[in-house]
PDB file of C-alpha atoms in Angstrom:
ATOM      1  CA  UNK A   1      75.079 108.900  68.338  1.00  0.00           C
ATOM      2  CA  UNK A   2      77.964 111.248  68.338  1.00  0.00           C
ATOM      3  CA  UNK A   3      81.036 110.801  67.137  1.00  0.00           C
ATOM      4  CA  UNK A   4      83.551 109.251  69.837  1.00  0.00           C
ATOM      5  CA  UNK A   5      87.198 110.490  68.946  1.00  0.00           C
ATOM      6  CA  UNK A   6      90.237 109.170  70.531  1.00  0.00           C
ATOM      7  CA  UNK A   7      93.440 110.526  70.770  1.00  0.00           C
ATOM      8  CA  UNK A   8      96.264 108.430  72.665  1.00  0.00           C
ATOM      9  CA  UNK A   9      98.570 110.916  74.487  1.00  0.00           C
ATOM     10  CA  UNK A  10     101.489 108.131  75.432  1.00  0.00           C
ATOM     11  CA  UNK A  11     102.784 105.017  74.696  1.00  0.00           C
ATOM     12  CA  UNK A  12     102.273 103.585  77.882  1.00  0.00           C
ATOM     13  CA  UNK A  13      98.628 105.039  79.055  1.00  0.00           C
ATOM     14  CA  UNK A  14      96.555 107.754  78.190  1.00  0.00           C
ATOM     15  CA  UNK A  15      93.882 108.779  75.484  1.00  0.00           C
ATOM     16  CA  UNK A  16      91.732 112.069  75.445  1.00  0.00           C
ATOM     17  CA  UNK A  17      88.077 111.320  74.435  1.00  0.00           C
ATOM     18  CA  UNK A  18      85.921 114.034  72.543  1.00  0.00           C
ATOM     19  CA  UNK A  19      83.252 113.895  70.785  1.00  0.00           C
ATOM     20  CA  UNK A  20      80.375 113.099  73.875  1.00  0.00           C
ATOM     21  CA  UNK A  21      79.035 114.688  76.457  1.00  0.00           C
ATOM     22  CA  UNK A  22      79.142 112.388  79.726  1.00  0.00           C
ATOM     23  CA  UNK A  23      76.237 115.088  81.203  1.00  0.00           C
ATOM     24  CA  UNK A  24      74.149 113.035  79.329  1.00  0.00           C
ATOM     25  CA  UNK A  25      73.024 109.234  79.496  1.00  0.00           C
ATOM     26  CA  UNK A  26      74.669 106.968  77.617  1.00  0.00           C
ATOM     27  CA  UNK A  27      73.601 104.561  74.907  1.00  0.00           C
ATOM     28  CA  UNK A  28      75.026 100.681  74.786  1.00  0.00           C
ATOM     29  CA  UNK A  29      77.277 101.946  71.730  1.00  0.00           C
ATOM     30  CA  UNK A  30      78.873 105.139  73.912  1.00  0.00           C
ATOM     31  CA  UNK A  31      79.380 102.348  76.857  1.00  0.00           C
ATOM     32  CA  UNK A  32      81.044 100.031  75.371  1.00  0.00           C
ATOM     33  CA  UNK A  33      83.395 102.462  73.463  1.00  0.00           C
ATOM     34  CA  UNK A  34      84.256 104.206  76.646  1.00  0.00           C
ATOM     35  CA  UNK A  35      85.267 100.687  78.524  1.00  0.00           C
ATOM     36  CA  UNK A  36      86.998  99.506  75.571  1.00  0.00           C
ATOM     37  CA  UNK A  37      88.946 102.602  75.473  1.00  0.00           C
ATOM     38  CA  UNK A  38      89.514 102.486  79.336  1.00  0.00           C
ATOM     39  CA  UNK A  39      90.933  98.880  78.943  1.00  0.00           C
ATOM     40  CA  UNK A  40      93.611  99.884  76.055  1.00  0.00           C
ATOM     41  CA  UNK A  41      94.289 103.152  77.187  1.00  0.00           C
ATOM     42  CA  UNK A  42      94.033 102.836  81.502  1.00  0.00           C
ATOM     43  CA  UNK A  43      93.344 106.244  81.907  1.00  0.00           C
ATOM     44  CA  UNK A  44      90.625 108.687  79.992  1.00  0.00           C
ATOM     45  CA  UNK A  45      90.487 112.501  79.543  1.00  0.00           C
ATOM     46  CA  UNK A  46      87.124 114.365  78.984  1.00  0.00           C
ATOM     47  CA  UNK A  47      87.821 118.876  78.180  1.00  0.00           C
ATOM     48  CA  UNK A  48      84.725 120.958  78.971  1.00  0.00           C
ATOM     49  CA  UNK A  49      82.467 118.188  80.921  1.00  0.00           C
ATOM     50  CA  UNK A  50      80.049 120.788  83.814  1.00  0.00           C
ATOM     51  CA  UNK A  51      78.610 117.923  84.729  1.00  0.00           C
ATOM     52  CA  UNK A  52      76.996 117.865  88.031  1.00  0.00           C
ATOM     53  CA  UNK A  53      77.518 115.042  91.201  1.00  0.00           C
ATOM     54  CA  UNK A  54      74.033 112.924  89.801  1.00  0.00           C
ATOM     55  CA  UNK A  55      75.493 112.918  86.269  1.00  0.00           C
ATOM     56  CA  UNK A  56      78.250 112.430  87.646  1.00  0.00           C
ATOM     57  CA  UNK A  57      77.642 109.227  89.715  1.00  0.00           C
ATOM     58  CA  UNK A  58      75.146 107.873  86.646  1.00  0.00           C
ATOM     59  CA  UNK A  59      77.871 108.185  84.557  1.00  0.00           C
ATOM     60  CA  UNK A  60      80.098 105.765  86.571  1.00  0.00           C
ATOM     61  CA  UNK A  61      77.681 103.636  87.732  1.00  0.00           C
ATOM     62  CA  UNK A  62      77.699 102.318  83.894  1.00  0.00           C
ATOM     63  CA  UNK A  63      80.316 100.558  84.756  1.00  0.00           C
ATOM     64  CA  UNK A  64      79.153  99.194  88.356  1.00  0.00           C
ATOM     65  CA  UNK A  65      78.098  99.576  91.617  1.00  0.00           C
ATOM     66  CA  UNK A  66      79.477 103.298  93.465  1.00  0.00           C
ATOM     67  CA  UNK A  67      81.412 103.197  96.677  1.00  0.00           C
ATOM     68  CA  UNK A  68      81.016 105.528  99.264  1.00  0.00           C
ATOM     69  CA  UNK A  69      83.837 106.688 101.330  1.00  0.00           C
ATOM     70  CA  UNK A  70      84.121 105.934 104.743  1.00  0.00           C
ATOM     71  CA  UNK A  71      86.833 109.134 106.042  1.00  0.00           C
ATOM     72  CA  UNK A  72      86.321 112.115 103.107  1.00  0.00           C
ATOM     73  CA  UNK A  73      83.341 114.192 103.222  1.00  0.00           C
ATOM     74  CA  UNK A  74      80.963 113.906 100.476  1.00  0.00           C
ATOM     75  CA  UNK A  75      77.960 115.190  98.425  1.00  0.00           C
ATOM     76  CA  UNK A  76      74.844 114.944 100.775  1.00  0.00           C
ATOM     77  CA  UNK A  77      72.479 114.497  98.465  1.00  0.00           C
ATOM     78  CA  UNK A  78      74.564 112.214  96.199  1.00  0.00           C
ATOM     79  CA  UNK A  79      76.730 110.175  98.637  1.00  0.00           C
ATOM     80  CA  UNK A  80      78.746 108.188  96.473  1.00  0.00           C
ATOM     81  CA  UNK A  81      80.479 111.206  94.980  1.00  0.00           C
ATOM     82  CA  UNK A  82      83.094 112.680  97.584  1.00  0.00           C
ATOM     83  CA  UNK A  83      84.884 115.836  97.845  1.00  0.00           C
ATOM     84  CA  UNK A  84      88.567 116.587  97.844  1.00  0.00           C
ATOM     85  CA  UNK A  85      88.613 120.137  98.625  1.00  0.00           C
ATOM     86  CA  UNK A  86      91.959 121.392 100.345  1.00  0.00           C
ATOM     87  CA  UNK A  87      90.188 123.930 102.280  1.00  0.00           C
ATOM     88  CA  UNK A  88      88.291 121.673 104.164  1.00  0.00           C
ATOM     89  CA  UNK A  89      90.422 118.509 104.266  1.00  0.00           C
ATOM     90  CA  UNK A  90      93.840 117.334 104.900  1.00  0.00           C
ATOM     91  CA  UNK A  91      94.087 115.761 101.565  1.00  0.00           C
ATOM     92  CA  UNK A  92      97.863 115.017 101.644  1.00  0.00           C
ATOM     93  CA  UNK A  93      97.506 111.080 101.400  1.00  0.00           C
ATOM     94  CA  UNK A  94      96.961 112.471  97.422  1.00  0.00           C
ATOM     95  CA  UNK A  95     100.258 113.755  97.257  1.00  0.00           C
ATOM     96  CA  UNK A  96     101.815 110.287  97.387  1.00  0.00           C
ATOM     97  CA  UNK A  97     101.388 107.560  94.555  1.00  0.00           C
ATOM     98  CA  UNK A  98      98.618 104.931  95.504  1.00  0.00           C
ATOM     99  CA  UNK A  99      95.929 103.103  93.654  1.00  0.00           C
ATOM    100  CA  UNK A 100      92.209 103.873  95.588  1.00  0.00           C
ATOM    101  CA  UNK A 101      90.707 102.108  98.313  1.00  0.00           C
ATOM    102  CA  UNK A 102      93.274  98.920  97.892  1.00  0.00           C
ATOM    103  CA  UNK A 103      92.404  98.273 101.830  1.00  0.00           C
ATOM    104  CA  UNK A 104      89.053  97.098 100.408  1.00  0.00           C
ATOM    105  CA  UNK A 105      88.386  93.414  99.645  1.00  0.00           C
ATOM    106  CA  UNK A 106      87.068  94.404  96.237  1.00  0.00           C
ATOM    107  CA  UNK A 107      89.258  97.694  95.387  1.00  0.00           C
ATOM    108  CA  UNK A 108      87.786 100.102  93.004  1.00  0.00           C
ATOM    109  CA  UNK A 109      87.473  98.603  89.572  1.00  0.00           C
ATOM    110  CA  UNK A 110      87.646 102.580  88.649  1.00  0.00           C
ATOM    111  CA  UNK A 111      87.074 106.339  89.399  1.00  0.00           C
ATOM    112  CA  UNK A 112      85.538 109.281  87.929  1.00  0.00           C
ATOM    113  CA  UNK A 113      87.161 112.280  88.545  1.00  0.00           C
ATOM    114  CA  UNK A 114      85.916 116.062  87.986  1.00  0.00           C
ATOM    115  CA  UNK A 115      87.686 119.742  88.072  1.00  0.00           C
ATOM    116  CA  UNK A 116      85.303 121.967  90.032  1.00  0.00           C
ATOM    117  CA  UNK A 117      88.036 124.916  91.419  1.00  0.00           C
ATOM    118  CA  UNK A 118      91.680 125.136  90.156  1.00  0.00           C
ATOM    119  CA  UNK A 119      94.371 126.976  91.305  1.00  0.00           C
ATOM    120  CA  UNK A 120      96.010 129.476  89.257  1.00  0.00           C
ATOM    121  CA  UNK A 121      98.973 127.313  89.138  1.00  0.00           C
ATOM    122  CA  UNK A 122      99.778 123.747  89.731  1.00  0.00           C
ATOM    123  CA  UNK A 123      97.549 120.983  90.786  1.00  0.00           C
ATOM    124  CA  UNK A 124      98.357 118.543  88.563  1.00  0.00           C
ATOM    125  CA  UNK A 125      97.841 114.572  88.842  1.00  0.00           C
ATOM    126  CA  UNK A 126     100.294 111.969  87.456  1.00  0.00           C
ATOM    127  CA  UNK A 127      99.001 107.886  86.215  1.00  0.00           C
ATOM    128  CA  UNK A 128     101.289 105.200  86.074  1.00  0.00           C
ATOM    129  CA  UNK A 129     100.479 101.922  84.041  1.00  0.00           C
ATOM    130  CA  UNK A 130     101.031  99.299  86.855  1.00  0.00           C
ATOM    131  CA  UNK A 131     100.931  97.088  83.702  1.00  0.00           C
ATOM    132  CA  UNK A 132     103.401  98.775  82.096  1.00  0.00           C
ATOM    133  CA  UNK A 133     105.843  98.399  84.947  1.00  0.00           C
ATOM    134  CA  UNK A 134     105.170  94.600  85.041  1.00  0.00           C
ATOM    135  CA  UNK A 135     106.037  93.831  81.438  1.00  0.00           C
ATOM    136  CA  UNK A 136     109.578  96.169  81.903  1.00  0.00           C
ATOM    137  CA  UNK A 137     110.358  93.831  84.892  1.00  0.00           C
ATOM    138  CA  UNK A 138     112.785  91.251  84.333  1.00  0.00           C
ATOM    139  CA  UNK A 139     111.941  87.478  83.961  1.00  0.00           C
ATOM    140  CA  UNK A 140     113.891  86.724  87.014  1.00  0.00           C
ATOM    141  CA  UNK A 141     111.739  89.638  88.816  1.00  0.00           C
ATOM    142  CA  UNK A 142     108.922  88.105  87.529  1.00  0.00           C
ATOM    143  CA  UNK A 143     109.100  85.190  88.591  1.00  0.00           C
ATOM    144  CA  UNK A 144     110.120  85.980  92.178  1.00  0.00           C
ATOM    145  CA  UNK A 145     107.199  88.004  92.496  1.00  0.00           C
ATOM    146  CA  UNK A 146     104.781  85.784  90.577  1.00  0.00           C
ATOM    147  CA  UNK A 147     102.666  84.092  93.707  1.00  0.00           C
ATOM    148  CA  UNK A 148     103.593  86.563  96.242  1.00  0.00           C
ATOM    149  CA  UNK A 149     101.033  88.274  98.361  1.00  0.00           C
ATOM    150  CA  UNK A 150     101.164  91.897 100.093  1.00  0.00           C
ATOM    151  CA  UNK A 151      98.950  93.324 102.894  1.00  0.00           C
ATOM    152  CA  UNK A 152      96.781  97.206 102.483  1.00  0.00           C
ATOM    153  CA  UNK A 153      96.218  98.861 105.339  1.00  0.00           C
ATOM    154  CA  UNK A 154      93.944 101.270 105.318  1.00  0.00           C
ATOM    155  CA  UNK A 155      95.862 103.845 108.183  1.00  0.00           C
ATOM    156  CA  UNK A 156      99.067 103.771 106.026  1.00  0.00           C
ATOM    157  CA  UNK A 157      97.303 106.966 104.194  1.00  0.00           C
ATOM    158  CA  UNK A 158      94.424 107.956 107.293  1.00  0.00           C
ATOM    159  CA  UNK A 159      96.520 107.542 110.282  1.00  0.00           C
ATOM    160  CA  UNK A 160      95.153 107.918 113.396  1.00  0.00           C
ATOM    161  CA  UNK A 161      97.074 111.424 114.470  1.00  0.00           C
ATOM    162  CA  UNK A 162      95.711 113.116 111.016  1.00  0.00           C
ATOM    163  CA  UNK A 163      91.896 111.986 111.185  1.00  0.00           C
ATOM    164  CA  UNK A 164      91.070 111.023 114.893  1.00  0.00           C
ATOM    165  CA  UNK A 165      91.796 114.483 116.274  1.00  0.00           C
ATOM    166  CA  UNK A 166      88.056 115.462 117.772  1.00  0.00           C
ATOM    167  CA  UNK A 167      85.563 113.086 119.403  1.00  0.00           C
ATOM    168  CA  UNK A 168      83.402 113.133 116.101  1.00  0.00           C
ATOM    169  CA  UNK A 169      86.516 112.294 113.238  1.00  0.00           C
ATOM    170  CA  UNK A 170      87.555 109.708 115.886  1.00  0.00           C
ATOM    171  CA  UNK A 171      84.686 108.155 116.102  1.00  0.00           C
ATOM    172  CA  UNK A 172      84.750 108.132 112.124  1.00  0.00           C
ATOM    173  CA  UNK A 173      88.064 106.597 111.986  1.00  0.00           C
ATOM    174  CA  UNK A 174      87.546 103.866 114.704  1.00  0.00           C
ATOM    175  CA  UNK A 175      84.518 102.884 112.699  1.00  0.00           C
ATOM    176  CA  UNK A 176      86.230 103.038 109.469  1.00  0.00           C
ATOM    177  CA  UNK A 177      89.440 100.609 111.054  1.00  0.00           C
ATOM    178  CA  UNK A 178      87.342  98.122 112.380  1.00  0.00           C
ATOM    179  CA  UNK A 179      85.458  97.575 108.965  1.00  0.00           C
ATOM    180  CA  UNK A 180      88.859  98.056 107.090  1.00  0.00           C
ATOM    181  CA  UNK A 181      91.135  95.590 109.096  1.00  0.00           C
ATOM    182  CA  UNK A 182      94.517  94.649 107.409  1.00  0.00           C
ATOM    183  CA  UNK A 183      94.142  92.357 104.009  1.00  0.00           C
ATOM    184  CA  UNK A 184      95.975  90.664 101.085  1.00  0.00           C
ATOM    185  CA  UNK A 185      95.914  91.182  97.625  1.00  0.00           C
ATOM    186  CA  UNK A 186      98.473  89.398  94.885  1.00  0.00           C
ATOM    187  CA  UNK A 187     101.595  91.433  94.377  1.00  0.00           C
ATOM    188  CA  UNK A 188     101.177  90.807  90.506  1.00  0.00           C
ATOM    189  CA  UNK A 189      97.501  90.963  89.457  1.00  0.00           C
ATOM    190  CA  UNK A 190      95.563  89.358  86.338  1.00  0.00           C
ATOM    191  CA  UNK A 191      92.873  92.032  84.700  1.00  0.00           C
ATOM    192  CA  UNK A 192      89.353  90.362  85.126  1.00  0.00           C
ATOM    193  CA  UNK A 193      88.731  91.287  81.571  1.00  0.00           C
ATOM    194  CA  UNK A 194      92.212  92.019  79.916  1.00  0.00           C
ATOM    195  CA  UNK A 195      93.928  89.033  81.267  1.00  0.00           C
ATOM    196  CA  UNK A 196      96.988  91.539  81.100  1.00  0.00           C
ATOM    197  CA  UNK A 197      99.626  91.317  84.510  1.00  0.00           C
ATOM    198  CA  UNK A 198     100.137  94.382  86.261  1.00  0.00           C
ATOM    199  CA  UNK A 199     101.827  95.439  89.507  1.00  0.00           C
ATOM    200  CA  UNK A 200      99.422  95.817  92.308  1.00  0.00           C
ATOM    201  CA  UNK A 201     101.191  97.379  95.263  1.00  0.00           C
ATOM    202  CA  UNK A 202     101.328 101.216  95.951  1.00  0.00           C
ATOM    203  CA  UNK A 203     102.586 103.149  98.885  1.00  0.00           C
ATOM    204  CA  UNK A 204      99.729 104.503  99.962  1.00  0.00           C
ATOM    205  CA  UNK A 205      98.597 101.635 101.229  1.00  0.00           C
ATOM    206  CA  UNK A 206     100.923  98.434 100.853  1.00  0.00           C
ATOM    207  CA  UNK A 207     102.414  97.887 104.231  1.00  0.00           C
ATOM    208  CA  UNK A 208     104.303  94.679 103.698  1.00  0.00           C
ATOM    209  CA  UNK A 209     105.182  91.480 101.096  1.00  0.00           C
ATOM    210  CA  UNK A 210     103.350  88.936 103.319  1.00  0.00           C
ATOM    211  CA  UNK A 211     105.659  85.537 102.236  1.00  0.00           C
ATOM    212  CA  UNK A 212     108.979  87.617 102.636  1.00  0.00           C
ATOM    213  CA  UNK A 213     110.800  88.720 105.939  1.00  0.00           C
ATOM    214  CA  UNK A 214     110.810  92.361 107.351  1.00  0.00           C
ATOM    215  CA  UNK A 215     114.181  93.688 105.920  1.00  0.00           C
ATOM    216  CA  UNK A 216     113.824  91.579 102.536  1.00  0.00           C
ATOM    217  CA  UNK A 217     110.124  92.936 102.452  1.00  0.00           C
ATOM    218  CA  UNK A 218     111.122  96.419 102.650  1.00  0.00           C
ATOM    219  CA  UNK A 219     113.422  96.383 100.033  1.00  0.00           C
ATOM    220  CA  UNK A 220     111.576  94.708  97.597  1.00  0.00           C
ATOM    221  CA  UNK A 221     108.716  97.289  98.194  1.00  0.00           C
ATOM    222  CA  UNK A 222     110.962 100.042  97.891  1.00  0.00           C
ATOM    223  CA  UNK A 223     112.540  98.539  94.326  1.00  0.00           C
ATOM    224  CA  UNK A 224     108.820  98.412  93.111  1.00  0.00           C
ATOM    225  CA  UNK A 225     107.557 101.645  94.305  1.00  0.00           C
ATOM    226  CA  UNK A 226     110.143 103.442  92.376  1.00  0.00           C
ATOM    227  CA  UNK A 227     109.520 101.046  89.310  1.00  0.00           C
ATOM    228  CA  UNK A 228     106.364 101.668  88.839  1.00  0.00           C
ATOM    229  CA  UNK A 229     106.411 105.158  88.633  1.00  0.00           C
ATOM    230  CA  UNK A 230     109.487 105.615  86.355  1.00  0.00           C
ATOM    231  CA  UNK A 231     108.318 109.000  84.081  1.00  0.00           C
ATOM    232  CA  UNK A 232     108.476 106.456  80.716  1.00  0.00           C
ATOM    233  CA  UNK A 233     105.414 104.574  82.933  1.00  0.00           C
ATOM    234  CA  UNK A 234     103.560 107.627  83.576  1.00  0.00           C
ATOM    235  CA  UNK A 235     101.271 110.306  82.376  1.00  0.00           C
ATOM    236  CA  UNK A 236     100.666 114.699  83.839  1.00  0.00           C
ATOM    237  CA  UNK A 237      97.366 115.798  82.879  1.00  0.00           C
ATOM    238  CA  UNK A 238      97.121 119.881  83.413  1.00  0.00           C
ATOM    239  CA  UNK A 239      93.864 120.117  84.863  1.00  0.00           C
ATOM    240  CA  UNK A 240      91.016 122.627  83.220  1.00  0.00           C
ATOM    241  CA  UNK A 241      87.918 123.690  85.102  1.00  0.00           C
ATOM    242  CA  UNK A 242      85.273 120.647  84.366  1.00  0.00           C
ATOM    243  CA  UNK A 243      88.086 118.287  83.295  1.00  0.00           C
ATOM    244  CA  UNK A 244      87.080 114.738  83.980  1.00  0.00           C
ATOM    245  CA  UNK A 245      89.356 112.021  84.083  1.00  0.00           C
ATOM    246  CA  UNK A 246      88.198 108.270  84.260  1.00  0.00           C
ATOM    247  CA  UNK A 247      91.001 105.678  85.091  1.00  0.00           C
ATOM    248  CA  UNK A 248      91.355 101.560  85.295  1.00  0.00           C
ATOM    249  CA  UNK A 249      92.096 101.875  88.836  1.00  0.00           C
ATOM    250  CA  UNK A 250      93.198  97.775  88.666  1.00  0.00           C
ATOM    251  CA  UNK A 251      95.944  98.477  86.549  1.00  0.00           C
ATOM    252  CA  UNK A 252      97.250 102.287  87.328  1.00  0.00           C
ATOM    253  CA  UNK A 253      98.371 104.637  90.132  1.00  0.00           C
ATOM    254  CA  UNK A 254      98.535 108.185  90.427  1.00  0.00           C
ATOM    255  CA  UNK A 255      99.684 111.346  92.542  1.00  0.00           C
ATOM    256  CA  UNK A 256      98.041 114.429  93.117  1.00  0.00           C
ATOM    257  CA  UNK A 257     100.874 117.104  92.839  1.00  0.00           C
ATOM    258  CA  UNK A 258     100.338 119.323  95.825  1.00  0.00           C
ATOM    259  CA  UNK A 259     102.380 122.580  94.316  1.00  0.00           C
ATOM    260  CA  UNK A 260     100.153 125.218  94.749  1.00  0.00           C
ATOM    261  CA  UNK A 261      99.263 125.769  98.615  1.00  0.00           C
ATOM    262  CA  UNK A 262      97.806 128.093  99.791  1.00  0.00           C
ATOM    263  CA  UNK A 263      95.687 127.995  96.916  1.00  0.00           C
ATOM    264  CA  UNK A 264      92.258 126.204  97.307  1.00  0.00           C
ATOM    265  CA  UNK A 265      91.749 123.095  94.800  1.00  0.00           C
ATOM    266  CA  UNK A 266      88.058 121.399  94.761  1.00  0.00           C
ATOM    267  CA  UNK A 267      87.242 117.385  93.276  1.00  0.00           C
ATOM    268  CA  UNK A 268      84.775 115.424  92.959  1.00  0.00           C
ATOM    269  CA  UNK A 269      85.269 111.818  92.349  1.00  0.00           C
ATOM    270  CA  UNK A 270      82.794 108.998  91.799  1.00  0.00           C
ATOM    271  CA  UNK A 271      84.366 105.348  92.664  1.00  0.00           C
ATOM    272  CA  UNK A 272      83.415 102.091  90.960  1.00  0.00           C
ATOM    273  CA  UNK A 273      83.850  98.986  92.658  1.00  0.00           C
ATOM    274  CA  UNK A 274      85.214  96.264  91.126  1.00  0.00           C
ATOM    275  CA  UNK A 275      86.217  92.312  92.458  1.00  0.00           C
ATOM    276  CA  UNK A 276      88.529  90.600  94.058  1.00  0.00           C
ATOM    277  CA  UNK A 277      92.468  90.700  93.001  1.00  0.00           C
ATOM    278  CA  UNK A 278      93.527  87.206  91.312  1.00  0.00           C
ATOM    279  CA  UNK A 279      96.875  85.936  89.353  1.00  0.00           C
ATOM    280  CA  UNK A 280      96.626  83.454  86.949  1.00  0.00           C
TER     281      UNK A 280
END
């Protein structure tokens, strides 16, 4: 086996990985290096990785079972790896800081992302560490939020008047909301594997603290949103043509930076499901 090097790039998450090529399949060894590096480090970085959407998707299906989107287009003849390409799709629901596919009753344990066309300029995407966040809270904080529960709602980021405007993409959405209702997940979550704490509410899709009223709902949310992503929480990667990130999506965030319009900017992202959100 080759080599795996890692290099941490911040205190709070981050690591660049070198020293394999993800094109190919990976031994037990490589795995388990990679997920034990994912769980330390939240978010991984891979330079100079052409892989194509069936490496792709092999590659993170090592670490479970692929999702397959139910509003962004994808790769016909690999389905579980979808496309964010800016000429084709309103992608600005990545411009805001979420965690993926929280509406689901088993959000994505992680994705795999690939660089396929840059712009010039710009484009880059920003991690938080939801668990970092949680340990800078204070104990009073804590403990307020400690038991709480929060609903994801999946037309927070694809509202109706965005993706329902022909009969086909309506169709799509109506389908997509009525297997998507409305559901709860812990505002503080327990890693399945960690057994770290780590905030678990994002504004792409975290409509409302469920035990709390309206107004004191509101600004709760809004006190945690900006939390999490304070900068000392949070990571830039400058993307490079067949770049790959892989992140922990139970413990992280991020935000496409949408700076370089009208530029075109192509992605490709493989999701791995993962299980239901507990605290303990």
């Amino acid at each position: 086996m080759s080599h795996l090097s890692i290099t941490p790039l911040s205190s709070a998450l981050g690591a660049q990985i070198s020293g394999i090529d993800i094109s190919q399949p990976l031994n037990l060894e490589q795995r388990d290096a990679i997920e034990q590096a994912l769980l330390k480090h939240q978010v991984l970085f891979f330079r100079d990785q052409p892989i194509t959407p069936q490496q792709q998707a092999r590659f993170a299906a090592n670490f479970g079972d692929l999702h397959i989107h139910p509003i962004y287009p994808n790769v016909p003849e690999q389905p579980q790896v979808l496309i964010l390409d800016t000429a084709v799709t309103d992608v600005r629901d990545n411009a805001i800081w979420h965690t993926d596919v929280t509406f689901l009753p088993t959000p994505a344990m992680g994705a795999v992302l690939s660089a396929k066309l840059l712009p010039e300029f710009g484009g880059d995407t920003l991690w938080a560490s939801g668990i970092a966040a949680y340990e800078a809270l204070s104990a009073p904080m804590k403990n307020l939020l400690e038991g709480l529960t929060a609903t994801h709602d999946f037309t927070r980021s694809f509202p109706l008047e965005r993706y329902g405007n022909t009969p086909e993409a309506l169709a799509q959405w109506e389908e997509a909301r009525r297997k998507n209702p409305p559901l709860s997940h812990p505002v503080i979550r327990t890693h399945p594997v960690s057994g770290r704490r780590s905030l678990f509410v994002n504004e792409g899709f975290t409509s409302k603290i469920n035990e709390l009223s309206e107004t004191e709902s509101e600004a709760i949310l809004k006190l945690l949103f900006a939390h999490a992503t304070r900068p000392e929480f949070t990571i830039r990667w400058r993307w490079q043509k067949d770049d790959v990130a892989f992140w922990d999506n139970r413990v992280t965030q991020h935000y496409a930076v949408d700076d370089y319009r009208p530029a075109r900017r192509v992605m490709q992202r493989a999701t791995v499901l993962g299980d239901v959100p507990f605290f303990r």
